[in-house]
PDB file of C-alpha atoms in Angstrom:
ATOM      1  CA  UNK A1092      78.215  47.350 -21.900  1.00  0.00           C
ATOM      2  CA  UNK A1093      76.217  47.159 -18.858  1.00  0.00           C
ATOM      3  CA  UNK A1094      73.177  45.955 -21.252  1.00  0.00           C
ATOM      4  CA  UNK A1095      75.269  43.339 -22.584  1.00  0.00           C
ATOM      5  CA  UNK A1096      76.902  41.916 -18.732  1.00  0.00           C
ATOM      6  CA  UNK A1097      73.181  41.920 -17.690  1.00  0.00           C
ATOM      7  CA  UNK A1098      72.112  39.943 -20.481  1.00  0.00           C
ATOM      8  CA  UNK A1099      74.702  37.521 -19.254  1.00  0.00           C
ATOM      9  CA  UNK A1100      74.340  37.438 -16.217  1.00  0.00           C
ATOM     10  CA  UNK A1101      70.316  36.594 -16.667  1.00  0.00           C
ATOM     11  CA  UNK A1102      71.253  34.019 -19.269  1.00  0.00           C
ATOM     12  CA  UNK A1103      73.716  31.961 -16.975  1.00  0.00           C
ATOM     13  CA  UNK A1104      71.031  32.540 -13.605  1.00  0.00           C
ATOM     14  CA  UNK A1105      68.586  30.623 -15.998  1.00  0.00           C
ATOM     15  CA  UNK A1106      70.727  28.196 -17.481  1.00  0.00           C
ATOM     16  CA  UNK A1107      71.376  27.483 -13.703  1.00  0.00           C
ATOM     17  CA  UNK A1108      67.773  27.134 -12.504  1.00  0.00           C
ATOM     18  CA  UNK A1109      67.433  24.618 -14.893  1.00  0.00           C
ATOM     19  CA  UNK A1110      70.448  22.579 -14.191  1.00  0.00           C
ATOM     20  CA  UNK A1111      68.642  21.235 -11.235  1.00  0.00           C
ATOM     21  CA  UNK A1112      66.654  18.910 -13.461  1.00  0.00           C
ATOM     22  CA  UNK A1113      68.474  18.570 -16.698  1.00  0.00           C
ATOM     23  CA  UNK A1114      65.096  19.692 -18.645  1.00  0.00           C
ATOM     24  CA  UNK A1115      66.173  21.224 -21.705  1.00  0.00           C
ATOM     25  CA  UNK A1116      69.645  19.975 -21.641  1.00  0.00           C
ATOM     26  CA  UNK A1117      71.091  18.251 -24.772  1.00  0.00           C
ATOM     27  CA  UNK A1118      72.016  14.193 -24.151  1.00  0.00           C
ATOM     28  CA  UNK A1119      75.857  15.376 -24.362  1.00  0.00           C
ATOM     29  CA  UNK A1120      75.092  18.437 -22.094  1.00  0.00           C
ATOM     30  CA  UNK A1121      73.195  15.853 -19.401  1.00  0.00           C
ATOM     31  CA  UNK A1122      75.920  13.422 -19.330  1.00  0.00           C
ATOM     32  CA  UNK A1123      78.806  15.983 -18.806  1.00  0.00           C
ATOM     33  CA  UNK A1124      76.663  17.363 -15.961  1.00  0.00           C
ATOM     34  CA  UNK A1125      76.210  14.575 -14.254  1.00  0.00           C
ATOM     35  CA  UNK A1126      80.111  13.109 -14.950  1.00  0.00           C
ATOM     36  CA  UNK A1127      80.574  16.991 -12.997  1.00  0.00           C
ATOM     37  CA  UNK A1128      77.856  16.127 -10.181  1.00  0.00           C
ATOM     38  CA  UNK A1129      79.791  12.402  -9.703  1.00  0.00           C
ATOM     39  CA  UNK A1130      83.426  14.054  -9.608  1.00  0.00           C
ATOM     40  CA  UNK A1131      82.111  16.730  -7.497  1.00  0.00           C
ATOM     41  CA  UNK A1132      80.905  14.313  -4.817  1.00  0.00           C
ATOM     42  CA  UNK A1133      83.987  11.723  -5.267  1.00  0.00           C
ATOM     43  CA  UNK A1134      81.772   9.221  -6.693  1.00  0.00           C
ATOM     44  CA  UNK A1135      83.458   6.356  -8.649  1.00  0.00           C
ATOM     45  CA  UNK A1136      81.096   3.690  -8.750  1.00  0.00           C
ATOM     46  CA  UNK A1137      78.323   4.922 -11.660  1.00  0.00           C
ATOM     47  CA  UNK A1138      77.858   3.114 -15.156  1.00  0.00           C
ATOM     48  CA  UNK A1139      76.104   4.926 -17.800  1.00  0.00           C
ATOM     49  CA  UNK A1140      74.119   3.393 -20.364  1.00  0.00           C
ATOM     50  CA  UNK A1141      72.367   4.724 -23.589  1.00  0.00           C
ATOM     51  CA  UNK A1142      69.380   3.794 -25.571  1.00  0.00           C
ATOM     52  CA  UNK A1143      67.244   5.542 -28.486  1.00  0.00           C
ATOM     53  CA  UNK A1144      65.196   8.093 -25.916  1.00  0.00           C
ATOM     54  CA  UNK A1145      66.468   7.288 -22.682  1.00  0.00           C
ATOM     55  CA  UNK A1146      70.229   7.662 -20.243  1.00  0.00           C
ATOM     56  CA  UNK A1147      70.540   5.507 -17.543  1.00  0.00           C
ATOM     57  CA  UNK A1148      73.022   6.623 -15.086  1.00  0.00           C
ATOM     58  CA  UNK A1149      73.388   3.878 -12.379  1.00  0.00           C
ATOM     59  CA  UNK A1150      75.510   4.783  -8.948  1.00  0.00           C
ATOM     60  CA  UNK A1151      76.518   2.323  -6.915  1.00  0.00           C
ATOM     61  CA  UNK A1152      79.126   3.528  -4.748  1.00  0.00           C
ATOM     62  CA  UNK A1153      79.818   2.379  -1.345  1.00  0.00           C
ATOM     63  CA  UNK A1154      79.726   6.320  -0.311  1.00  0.00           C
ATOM     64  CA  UNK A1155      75.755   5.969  -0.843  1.00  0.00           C
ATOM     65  CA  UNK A1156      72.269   3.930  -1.110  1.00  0.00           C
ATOM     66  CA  UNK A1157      72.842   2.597  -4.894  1.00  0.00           C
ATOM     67  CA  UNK A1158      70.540   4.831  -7.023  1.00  0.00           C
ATOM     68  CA  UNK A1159      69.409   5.289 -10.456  1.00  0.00           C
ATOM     69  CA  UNK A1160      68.461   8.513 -12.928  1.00  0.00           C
ATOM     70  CA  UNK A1161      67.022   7.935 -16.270  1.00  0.00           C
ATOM     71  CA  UNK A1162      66.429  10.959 -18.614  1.00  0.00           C
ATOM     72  CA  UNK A1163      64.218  10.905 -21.010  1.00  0.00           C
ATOM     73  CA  UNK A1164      64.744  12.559 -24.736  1.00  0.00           C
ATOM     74  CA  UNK A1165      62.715  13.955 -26.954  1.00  0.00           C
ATOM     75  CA  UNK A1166      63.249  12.966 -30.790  1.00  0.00           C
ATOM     76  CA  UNK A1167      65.127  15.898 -31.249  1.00  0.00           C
ATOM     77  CA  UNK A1168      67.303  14.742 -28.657  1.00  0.00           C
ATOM     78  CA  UNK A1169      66.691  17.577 -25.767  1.00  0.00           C
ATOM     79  CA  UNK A1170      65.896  16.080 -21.841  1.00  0.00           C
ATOM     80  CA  UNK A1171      62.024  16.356 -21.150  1.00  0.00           C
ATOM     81  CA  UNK A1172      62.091  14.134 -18.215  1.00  0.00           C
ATOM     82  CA  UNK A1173      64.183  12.817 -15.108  1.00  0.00           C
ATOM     83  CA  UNK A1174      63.464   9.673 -12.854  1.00  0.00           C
ATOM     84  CA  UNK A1175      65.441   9.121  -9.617  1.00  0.00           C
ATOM     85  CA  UNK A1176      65.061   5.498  -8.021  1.00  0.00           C
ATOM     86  CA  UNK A1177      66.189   3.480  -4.956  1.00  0.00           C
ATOM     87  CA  UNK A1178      65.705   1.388  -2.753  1.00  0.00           C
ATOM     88  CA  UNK A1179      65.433   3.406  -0.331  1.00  0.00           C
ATOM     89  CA  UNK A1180      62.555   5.427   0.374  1.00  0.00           C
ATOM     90  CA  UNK A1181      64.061   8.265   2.374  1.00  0.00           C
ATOM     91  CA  UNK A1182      66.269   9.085   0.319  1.00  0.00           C
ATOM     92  CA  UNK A1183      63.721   9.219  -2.780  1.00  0.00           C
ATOM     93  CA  UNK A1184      62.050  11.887   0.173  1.00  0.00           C
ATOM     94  CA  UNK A1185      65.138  14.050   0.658  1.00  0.00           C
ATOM     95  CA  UNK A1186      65.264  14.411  -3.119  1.00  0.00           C
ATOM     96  CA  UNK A1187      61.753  15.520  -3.128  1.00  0.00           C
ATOM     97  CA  UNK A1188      62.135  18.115  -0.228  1.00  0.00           C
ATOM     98  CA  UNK A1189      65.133  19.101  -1.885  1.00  0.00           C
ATOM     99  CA  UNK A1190      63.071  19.831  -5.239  1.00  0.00           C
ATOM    100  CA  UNK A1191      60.085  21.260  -3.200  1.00  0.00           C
ATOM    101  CA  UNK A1192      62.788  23.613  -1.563  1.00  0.00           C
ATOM    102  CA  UNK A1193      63.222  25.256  -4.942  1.00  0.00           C
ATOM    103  CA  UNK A1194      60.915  27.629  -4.878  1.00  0.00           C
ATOM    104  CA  UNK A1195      61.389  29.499  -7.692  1.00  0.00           C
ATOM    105  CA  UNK A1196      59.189  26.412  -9.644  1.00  0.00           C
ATOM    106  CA  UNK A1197      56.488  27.748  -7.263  1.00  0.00           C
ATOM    107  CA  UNK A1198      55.292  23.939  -6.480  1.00  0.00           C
ATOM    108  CA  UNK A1199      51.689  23.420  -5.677  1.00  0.00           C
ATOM    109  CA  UNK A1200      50.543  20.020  -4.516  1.00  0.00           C
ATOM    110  CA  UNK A1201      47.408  18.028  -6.275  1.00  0.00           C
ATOM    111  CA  UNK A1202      47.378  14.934  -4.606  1.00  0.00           C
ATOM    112  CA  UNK A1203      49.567  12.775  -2.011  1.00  0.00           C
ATOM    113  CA  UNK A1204      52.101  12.356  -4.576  1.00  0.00           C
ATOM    114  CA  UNK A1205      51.393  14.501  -7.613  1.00  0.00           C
ATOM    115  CA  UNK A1206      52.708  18.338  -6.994  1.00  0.00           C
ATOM    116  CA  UNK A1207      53.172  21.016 -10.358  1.00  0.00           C
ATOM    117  CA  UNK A1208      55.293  23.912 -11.007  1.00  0.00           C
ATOM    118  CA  UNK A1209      53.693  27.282 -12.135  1.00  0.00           C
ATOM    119  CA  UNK A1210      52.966  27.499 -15.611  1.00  0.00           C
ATOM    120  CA  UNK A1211      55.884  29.077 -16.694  1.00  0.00           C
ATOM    121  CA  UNK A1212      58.051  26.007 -15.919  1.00  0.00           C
ATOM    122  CA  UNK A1213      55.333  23.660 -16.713  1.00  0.00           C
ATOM    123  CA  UNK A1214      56.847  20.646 -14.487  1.00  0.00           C
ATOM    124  CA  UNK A1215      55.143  17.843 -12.846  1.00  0.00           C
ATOM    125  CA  UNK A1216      56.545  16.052 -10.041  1.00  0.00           C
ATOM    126  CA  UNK A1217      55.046  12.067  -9.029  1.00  0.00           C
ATOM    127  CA  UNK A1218      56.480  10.214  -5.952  1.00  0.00           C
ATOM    128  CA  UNK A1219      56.093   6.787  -6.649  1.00  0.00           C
ATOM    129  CA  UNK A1220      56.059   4.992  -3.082  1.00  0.00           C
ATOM    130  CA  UNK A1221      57.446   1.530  -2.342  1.00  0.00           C
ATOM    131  CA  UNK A1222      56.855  -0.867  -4.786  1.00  0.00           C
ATOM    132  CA  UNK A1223      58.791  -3.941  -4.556  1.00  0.00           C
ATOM    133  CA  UNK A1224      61.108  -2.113  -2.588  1.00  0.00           C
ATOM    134  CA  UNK A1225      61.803   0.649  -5.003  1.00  0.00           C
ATOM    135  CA  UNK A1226      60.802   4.367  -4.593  1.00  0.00           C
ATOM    136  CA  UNK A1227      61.096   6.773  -7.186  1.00  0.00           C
ATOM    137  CA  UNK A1228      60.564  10.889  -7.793  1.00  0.00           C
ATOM    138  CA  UNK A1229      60.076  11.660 -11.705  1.00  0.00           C
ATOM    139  CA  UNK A1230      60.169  15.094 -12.987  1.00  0.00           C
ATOM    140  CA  UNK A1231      58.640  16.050 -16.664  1.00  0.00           C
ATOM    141  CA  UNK A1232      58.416  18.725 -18.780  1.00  0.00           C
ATOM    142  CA  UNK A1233      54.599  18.814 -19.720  1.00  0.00           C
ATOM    143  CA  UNK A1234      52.671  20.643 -22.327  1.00  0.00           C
ATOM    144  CA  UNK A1235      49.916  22.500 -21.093  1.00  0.00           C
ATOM    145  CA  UNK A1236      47.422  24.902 -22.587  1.00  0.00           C
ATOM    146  CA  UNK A1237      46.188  27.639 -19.511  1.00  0.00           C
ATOM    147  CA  UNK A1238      42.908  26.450 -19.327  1.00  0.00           C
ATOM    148  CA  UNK A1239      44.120  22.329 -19.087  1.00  0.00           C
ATOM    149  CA  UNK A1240      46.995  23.590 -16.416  1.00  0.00           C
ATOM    150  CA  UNK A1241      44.325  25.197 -14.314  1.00  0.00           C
ATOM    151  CA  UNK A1242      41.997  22.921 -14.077  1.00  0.00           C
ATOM    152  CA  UNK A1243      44.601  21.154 -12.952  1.00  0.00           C
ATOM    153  CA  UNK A1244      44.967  23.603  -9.983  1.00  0.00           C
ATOM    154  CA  UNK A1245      41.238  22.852  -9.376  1.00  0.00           C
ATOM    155  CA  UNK A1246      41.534  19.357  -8.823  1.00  0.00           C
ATOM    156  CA  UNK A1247      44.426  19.696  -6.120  1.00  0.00           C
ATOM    157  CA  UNK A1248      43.654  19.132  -2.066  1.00  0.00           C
ATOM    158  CA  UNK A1249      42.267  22.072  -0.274  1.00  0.00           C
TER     159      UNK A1249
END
């Protein structure tokens, strides 16, 4: 019994670190999550749209900067990727320190906008700057062989 509430309890801890980014997540299981994250935060304002590979999920309530999250789907229709964008830069920042905070992904930086997540989790994370006026923070699922993800590591800023 004690095997078996264990079991659980890792199962829903790792469902839960991955909620954060929706990697993983089926298209049905990212839209009710983020209808939950906009009821949550008494958000009304948010239109969702759908095409073949991508979810569009555009805010624009007067409680916040307007913003917009795509997520990307594989063929087999499972989340490998998550965009945030605004016009507003600092707010595209807060969502990376937030991310960054999350240290269980064990982020290491490459560049001035490119950081990874250990191996295990196999996450890259770009900050797009400014450009005409928008900001963005994507977050993908990559596919990386050891030796490719650490030569990777060898490349990043000392």
């Amino acid at each position: 019994m004690k095997y078996l509430l264990a079991t659980l309890l890792l199962l829903i801890f790792c469902n839960a670190l991955q909620a954060q980014f929706y990697i993983g997540f089926s298209r049905q299981k990212v839209k009710h999550e983020t209808d939950s994250y906009m009821r949550s935060n008494h958000y009304k304002n948010y239109t969702v749209t759908d095409s073949a590979y991508i979810t569009d999920v555009v805010l624009h309530d007067t409680l916040v900067q307007p913003v917009t999250f795509r997520y990307e789907f594989t063929p087999k229709g499972k989340c490998f990727g998550k965009v945030v964008s605004a016009n507003c830069y600092e707010c595209i920042e807060k969502s990376l320190l937030f991310a960054l905070d999350q240290h269980k992904y064990e982020w290491v930086k490459l560049n001035d906008s490119t950081w990874i997540s250990s191996l295990k989790h196999s996450l890259q994370m770009t900050l797009n700057k400014e450009v005409d006026g928008v900001s963005s923070l994507e977050i993908r699922q990559m596919i990386w062989s050891k030796s490719v993800y650490f030569d990777l590591l060898s490349t990043r800023l000392q």
